[in-house]
Amino acid sequence: MPQDYDLINFLEQGLKNVAPLAENCMRHL
């Protein structure tokens, strides 16, 4: 169970980092 939670936490952190980058890309298109 802890492993699954860590994976979900890791993915959530990744999404938080990717969201602003994707937003920047959309602005430049």
Coordinates of N, CA and C in Angstrom, one line a residue, residues 4-22:
D4 N 2.1 2.2 -3.5 CA 1.0 2.7 -4.3 C 0.8 4.2 -4.0
Y5 N 0.8 4.5 -2.7 CA 0.6 5.9 -2.3 C 1.8 6.8 -2.7
D6 N 3.0 6.3 -2.6 CA 4.1 7.0 -3.1 C 4.0 7.3 -4.6
L7 N 3.6 6.3 -5.3 CA 3.5 6.5 -6.8 C 2.5 7.5 -7.1
I8 N 1.3 7.5 -6.5 CA 0.3 8.5 -6.7 C 0.8 9.9 -6.3
N9 N 1.5 10.0 -5.2 CA 2.0 11.3 -4.7 C 3.0 11.8 -5.8
F10 N 3.9 10.9 -6.3 CA 4.9 11.2 -7.3 C 4.2 11.8 -8.6
L11 N 3.1 11.1 -9.0 CA 2.4 11.5 -10.2 C 1.8 12.9 -10.0
E12 N 1.2 13.1 -8.8 CA 0.6 14.4 -8.5 C 1.6 15.5 -8.5
Q13 N 2.8 15.3 -8.0 CA 3.9 16.3 -8.0 C 4.3 16.5 -9.5
G14 N 4.4 15.5 -10.3 CA 4.7 15.7 -11.7 C 3.7 16.5 -12.4
L15 N 2.4 16.3 -12.1 CA 1.4 17.0 -12.8 C 1.5 18.5 -12.4
K16 N 1.7 18.8 -11.1 CA 1.9 20.2 -10.7 C 3.0 20.8 -11.4
N17 N 4.1 20.1 -11.7 CA 5.2 20.7 -12.4 C 4.9 20.9 -13.9
V18 N 4.2 19.9 -14.5 CA 4.0 19.9 -15.9 C 2.9 20.9 -16.3
A19 N 1.9 21.1 -15.4 CA 0.8 22.1 -15.8 C 1.3 23.4 -16.2
P20 N 2.2 24.1 -15.4 CA 2.6 25.4 -15.8 C 3.4 25.4 -17.1
L21 N 4.2 24.3 -17.3 CA 5.0 24.2 -18.6 C 4.0 24.1 -19.8
A22 N 3.0 23.3 -19.6 CA 2.0 23.1 -20.7 C 1.3 24.4 -21.0

